[in-house]
N, CA, C and O atoms as a Tinker XYZ file with bonds, in Angstrom:
   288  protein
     1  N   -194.598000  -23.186000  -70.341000    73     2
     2  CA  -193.463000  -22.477000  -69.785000    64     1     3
     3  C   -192.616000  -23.433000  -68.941000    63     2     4     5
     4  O   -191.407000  -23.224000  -68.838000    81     3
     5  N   -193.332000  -24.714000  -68.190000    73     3     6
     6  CA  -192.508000  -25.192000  -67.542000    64     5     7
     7  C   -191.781000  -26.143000  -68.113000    63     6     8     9
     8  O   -190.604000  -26.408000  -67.865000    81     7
     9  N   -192.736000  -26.836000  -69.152000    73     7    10
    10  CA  -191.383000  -27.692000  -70.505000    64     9    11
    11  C   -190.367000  -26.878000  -71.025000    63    10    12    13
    12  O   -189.308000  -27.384000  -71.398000    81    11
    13  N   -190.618000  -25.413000  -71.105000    73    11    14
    14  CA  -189.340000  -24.874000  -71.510000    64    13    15
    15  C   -188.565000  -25.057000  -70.490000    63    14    16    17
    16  O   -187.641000  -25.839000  -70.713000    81    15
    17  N   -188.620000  -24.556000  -69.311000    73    15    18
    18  CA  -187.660000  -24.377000  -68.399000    64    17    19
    19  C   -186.859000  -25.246000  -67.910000    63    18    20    21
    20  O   -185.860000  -25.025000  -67.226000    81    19
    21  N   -187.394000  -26.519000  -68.340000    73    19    22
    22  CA  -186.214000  -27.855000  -68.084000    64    21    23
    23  C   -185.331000  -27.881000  -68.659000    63    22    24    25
    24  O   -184.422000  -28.558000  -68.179000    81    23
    25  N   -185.084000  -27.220000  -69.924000    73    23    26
    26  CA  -183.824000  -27.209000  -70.776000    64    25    27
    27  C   -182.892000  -26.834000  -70.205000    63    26    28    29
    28  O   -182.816000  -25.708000  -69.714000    81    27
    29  N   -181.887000  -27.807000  -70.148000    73    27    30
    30  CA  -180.402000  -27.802000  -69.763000    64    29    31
    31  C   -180.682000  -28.266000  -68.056000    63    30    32    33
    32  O   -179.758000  -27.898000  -67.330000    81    31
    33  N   -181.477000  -28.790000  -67.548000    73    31    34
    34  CA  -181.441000  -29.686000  -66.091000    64    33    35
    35  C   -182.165000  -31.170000  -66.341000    63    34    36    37
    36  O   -182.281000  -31.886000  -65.347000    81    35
    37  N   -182.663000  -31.673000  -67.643000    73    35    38
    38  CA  -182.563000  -32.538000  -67.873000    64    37    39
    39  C   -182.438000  -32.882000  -69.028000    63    38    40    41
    40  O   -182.115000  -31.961000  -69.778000    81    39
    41  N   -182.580000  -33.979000  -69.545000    73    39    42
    42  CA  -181.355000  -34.724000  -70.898000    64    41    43
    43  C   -182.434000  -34.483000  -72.250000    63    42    44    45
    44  O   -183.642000  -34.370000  -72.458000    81    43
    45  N   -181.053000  -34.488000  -73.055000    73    43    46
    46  CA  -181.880000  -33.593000  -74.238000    64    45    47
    47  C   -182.957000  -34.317000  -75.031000    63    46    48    49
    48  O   -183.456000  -33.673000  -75.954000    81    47
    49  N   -183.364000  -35.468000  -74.832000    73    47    50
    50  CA  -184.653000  -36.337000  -75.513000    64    49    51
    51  C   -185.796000  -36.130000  -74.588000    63    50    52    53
    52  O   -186.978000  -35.971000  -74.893000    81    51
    53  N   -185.062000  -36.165000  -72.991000    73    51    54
    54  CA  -186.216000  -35.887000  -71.840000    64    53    55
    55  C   -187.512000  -34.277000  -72.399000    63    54    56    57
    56  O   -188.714000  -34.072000  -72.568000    81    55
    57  N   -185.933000  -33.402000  -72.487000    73    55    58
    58  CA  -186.756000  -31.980000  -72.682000    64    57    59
    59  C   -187.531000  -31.950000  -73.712000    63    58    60    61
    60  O   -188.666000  -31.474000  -73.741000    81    59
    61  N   -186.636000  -32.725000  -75.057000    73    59    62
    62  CA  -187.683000  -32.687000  -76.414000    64    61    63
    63  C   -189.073000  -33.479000  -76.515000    63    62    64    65
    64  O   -189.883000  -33.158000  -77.384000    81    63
    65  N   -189.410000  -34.799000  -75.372000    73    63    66
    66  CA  -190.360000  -35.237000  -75.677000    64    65    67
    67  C   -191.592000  -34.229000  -74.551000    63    66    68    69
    68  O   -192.591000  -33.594000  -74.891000    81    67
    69  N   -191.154000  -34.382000  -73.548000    73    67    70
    70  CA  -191.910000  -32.881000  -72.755000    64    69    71
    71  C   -192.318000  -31.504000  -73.392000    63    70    72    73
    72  O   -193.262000  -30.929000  -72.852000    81    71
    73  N   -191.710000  -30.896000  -74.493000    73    71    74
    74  CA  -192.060000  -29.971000  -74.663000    64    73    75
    75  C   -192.524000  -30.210000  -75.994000    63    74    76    77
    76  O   -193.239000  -29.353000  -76.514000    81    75
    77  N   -192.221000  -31.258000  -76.630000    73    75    78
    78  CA  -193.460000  -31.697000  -77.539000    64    77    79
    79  C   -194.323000  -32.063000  -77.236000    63    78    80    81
    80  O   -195.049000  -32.060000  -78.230000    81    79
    81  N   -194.889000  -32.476000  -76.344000    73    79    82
    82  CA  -196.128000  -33.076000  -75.766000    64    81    83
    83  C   -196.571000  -31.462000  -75.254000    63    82    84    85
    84  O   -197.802000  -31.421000  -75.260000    81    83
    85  N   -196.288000  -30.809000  -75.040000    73    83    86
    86  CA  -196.756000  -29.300000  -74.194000    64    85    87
    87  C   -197.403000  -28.426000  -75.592000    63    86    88    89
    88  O   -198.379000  -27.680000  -75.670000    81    87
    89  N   -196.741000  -28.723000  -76.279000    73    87    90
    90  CA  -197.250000  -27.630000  -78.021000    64    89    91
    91  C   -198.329000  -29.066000  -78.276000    63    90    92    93
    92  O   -199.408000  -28.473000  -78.262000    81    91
    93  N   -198.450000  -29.561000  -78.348000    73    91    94
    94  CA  -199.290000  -30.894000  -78.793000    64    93    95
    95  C   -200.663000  -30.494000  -77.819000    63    94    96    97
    96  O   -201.794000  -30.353000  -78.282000    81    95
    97  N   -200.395000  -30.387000  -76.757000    73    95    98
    98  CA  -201.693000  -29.850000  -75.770000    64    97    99
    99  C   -202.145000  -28.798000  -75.988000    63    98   100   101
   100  O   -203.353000  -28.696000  -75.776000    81    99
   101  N   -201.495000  -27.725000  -76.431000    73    99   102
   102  CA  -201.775000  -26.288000  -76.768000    64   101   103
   103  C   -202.810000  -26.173000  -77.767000    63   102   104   105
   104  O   -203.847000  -25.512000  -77.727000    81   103
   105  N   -202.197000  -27.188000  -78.985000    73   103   106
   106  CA  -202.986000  -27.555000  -80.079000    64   105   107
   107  C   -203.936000  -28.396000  -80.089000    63   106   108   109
   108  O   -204.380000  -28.637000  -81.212000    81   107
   109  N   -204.344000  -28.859000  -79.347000    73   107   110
   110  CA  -205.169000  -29.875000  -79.161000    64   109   111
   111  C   -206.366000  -28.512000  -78.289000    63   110   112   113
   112  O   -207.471000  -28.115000  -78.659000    81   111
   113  N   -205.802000  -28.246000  -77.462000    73   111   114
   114  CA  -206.881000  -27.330000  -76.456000    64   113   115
   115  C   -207.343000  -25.849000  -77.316000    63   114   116   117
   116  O   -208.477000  -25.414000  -77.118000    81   115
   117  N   -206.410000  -25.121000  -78.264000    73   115   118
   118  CA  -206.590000  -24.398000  -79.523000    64   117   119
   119  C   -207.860000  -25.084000  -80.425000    63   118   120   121
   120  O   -208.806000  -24.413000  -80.838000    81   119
   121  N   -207.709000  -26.517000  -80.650000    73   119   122
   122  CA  -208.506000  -26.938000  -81.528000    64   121   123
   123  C   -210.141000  -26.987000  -80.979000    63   122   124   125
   124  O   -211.082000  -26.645000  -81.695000    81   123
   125  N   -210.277000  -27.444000  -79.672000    73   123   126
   126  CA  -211.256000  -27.379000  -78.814000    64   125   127
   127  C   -212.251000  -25.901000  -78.937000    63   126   128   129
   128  O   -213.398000  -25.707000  -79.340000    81   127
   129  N   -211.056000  -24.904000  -78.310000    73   127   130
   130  CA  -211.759000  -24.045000  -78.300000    64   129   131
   131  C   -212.204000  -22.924000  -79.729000    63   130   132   133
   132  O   -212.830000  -21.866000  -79.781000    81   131
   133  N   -211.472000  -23.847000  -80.847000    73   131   134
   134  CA  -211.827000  -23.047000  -81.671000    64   133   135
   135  C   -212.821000  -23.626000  -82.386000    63   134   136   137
   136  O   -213.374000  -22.851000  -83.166000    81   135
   137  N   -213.417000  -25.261000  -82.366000    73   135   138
   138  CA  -214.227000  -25.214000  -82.228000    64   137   139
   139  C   -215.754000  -25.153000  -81.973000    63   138   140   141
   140  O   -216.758000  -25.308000  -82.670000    81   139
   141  N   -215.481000  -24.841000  -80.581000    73   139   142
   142  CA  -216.545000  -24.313000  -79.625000    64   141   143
   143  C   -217.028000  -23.130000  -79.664000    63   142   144   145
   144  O   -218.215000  -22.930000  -79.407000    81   143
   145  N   -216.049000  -21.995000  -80.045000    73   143   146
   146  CA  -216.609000  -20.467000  -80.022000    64   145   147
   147  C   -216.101000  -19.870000  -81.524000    63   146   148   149
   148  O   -216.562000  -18.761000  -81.792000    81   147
   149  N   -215.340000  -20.387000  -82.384000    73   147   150
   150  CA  -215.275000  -19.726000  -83.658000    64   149   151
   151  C   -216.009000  -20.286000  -84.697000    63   150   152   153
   152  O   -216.969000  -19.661000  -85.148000    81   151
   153  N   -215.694000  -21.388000  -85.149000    73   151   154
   154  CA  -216.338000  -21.975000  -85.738000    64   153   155
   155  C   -216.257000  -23.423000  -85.782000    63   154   156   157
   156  O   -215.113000  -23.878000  -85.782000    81   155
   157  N   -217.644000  -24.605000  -85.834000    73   155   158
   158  CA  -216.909000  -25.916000  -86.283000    64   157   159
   159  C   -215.818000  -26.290000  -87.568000    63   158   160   161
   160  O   -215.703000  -25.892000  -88.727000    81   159
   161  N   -215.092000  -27.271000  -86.712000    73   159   162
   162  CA  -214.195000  -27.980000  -87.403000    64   161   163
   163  C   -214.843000  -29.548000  -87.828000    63   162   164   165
   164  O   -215.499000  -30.277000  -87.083000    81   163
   165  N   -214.425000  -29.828000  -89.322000    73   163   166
   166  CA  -215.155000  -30.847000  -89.613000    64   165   167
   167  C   -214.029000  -31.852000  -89.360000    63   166   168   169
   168  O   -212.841000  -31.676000  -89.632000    81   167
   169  N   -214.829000  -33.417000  -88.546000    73   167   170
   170  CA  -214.317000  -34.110000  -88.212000    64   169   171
   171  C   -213.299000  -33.308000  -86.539000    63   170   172   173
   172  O   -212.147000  -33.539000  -86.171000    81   171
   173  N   -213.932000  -32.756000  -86.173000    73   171   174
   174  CA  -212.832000  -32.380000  -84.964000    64   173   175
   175  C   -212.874000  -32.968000  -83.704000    63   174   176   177
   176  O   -212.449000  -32.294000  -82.765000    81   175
   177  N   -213.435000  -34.445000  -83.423000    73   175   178
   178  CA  -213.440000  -35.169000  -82.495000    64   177   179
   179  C   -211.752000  -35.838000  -82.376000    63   178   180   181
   180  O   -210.911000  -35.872000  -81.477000    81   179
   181  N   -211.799000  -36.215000  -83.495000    73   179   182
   182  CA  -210.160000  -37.224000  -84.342000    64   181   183
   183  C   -209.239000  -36.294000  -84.143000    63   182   184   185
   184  O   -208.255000  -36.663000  -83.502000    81   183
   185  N   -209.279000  -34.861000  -84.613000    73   183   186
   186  CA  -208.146000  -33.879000  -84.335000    64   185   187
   187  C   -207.779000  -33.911000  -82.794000    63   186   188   189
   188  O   -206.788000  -34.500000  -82.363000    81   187
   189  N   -208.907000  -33.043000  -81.816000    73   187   190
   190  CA  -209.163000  -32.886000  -80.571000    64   189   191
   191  C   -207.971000  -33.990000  -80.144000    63   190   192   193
   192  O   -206.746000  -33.880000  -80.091000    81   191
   193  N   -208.913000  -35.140000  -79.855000    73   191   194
   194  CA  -208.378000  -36.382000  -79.258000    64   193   195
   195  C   -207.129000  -36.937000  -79.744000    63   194   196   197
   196  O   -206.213000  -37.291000  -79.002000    81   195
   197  N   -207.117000  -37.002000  -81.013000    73   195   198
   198  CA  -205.335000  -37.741000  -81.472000    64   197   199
   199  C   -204.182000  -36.696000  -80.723000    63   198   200   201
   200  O   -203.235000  -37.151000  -80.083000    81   199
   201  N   -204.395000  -35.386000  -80.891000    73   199   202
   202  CA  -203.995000  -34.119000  -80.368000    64   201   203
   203  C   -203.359000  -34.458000  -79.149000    63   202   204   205
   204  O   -202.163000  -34.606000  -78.900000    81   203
   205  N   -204.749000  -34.593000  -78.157000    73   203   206
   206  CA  -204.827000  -34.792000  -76.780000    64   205   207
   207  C   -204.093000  -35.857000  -76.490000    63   206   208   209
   208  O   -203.575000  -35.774000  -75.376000    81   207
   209  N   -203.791000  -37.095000  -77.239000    73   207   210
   210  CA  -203.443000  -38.724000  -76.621000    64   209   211
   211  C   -202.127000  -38.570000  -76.770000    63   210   212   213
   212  O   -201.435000  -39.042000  -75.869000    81   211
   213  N   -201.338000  -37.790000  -78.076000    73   211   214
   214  CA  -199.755000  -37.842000  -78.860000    64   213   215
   215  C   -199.332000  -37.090000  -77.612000    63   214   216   217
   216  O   -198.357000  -37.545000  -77.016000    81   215
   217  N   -200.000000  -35.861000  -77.066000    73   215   218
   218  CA  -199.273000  -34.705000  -75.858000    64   217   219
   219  C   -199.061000  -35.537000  -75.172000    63   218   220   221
   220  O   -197.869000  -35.709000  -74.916000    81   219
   221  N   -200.165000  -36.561000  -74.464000    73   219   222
   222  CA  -199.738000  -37.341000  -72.999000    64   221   223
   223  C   -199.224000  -38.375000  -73.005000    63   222   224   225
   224  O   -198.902000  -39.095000  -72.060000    81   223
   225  N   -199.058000  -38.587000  -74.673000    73   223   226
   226  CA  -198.052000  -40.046000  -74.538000    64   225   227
   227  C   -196.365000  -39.512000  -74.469000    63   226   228   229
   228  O   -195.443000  -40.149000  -73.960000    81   227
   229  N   -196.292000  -38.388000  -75.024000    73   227   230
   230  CA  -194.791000  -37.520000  -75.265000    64   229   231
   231  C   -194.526000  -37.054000  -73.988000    63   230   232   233
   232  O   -193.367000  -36.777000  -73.677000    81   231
   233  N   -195.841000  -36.874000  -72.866000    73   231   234
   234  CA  -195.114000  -35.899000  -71.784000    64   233   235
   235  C   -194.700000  -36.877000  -71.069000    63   234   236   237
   236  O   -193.548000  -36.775000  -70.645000    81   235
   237  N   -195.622000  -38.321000  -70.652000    73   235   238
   238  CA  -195.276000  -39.605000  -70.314000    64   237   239
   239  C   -193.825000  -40.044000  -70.303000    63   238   240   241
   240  O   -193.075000  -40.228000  -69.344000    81   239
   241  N   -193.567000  -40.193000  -71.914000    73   239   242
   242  CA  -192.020000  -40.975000  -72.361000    64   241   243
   243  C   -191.284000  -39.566000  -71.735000    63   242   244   245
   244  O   -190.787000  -39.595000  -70.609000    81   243
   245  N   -191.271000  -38.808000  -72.246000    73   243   246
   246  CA  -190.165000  -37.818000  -71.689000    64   245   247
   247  C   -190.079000  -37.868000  -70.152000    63   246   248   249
   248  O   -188.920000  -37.957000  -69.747000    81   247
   249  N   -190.879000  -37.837000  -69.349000    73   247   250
   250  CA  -190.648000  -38.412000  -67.507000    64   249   251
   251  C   -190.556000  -39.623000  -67.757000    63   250   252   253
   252  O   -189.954000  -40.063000  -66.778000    81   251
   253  N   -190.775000  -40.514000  -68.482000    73   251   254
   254  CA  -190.379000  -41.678000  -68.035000    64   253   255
   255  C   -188.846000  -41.761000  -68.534000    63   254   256   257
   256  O   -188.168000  -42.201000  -67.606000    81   255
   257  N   -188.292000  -41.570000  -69.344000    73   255   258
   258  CA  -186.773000  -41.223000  -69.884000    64   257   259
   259  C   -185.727000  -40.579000  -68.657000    63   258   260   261
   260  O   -184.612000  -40.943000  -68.282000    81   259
   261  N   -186.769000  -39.272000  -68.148000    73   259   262
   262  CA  -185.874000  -38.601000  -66.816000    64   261   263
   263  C   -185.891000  -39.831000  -65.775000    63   262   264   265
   264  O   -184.831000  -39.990000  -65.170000    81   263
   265  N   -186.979000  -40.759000  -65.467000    73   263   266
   266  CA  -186.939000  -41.308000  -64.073000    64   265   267
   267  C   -185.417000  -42.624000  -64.390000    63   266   268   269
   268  O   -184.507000  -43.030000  -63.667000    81   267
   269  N   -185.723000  -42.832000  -65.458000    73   267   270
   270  CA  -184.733000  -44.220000  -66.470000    64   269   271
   271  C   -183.412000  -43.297000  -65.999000    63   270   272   273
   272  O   -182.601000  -43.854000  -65.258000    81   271
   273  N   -183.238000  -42.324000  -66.280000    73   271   274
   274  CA  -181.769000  -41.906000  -66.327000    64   273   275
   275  C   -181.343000  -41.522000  -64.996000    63   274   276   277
   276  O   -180.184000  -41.640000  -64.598000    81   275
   277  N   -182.341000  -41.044000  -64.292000    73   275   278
   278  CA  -182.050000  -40.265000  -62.794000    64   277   279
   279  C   -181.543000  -41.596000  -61.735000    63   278   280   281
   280  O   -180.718000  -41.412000  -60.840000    81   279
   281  N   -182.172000  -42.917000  -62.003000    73   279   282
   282  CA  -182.185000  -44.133000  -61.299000    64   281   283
   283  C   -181.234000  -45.157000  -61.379000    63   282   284   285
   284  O   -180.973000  -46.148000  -60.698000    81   283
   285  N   -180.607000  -44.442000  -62.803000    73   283   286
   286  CA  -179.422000  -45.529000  -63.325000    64   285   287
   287  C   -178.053000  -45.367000  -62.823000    63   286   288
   288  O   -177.168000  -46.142000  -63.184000    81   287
């Protein structure tokens, strides 16, 4: 909710890599818990984790893009 809510107070690559990295976590933490309590996923260490690393490298660049532009 809060990657949405940046739209339109910061710049439009900032918001898109933030709120891709936010659905990227969703899915990554979806994948976890599904599974843990529905059923295993084969190979779901590689999902989990690639999941987990693409969200925090996207939420990363997207603040790092806002701090680049806010400073310039």
């Amino acid at each position: 909710i809060i990657a949405l809510n940046r739209q339109g107070t910061v710049s439009k690559m900032s918001f898109q890599f933030v709120t891709i990295g936010a659905v990227l976590f969703l899915v990554s933490d979806s994948l976890l818990a599904w599974n843990k309590f529905v059923e295993p996923i084969d190979h779901s260490p590689i999902y989990i984790l690639s999941t987990y690393a693409l969200a925090q490298l996207a939420i990363v660049r997207g603040v790092l893009v806002q701090v680049r532009e806010t400073s310039a």
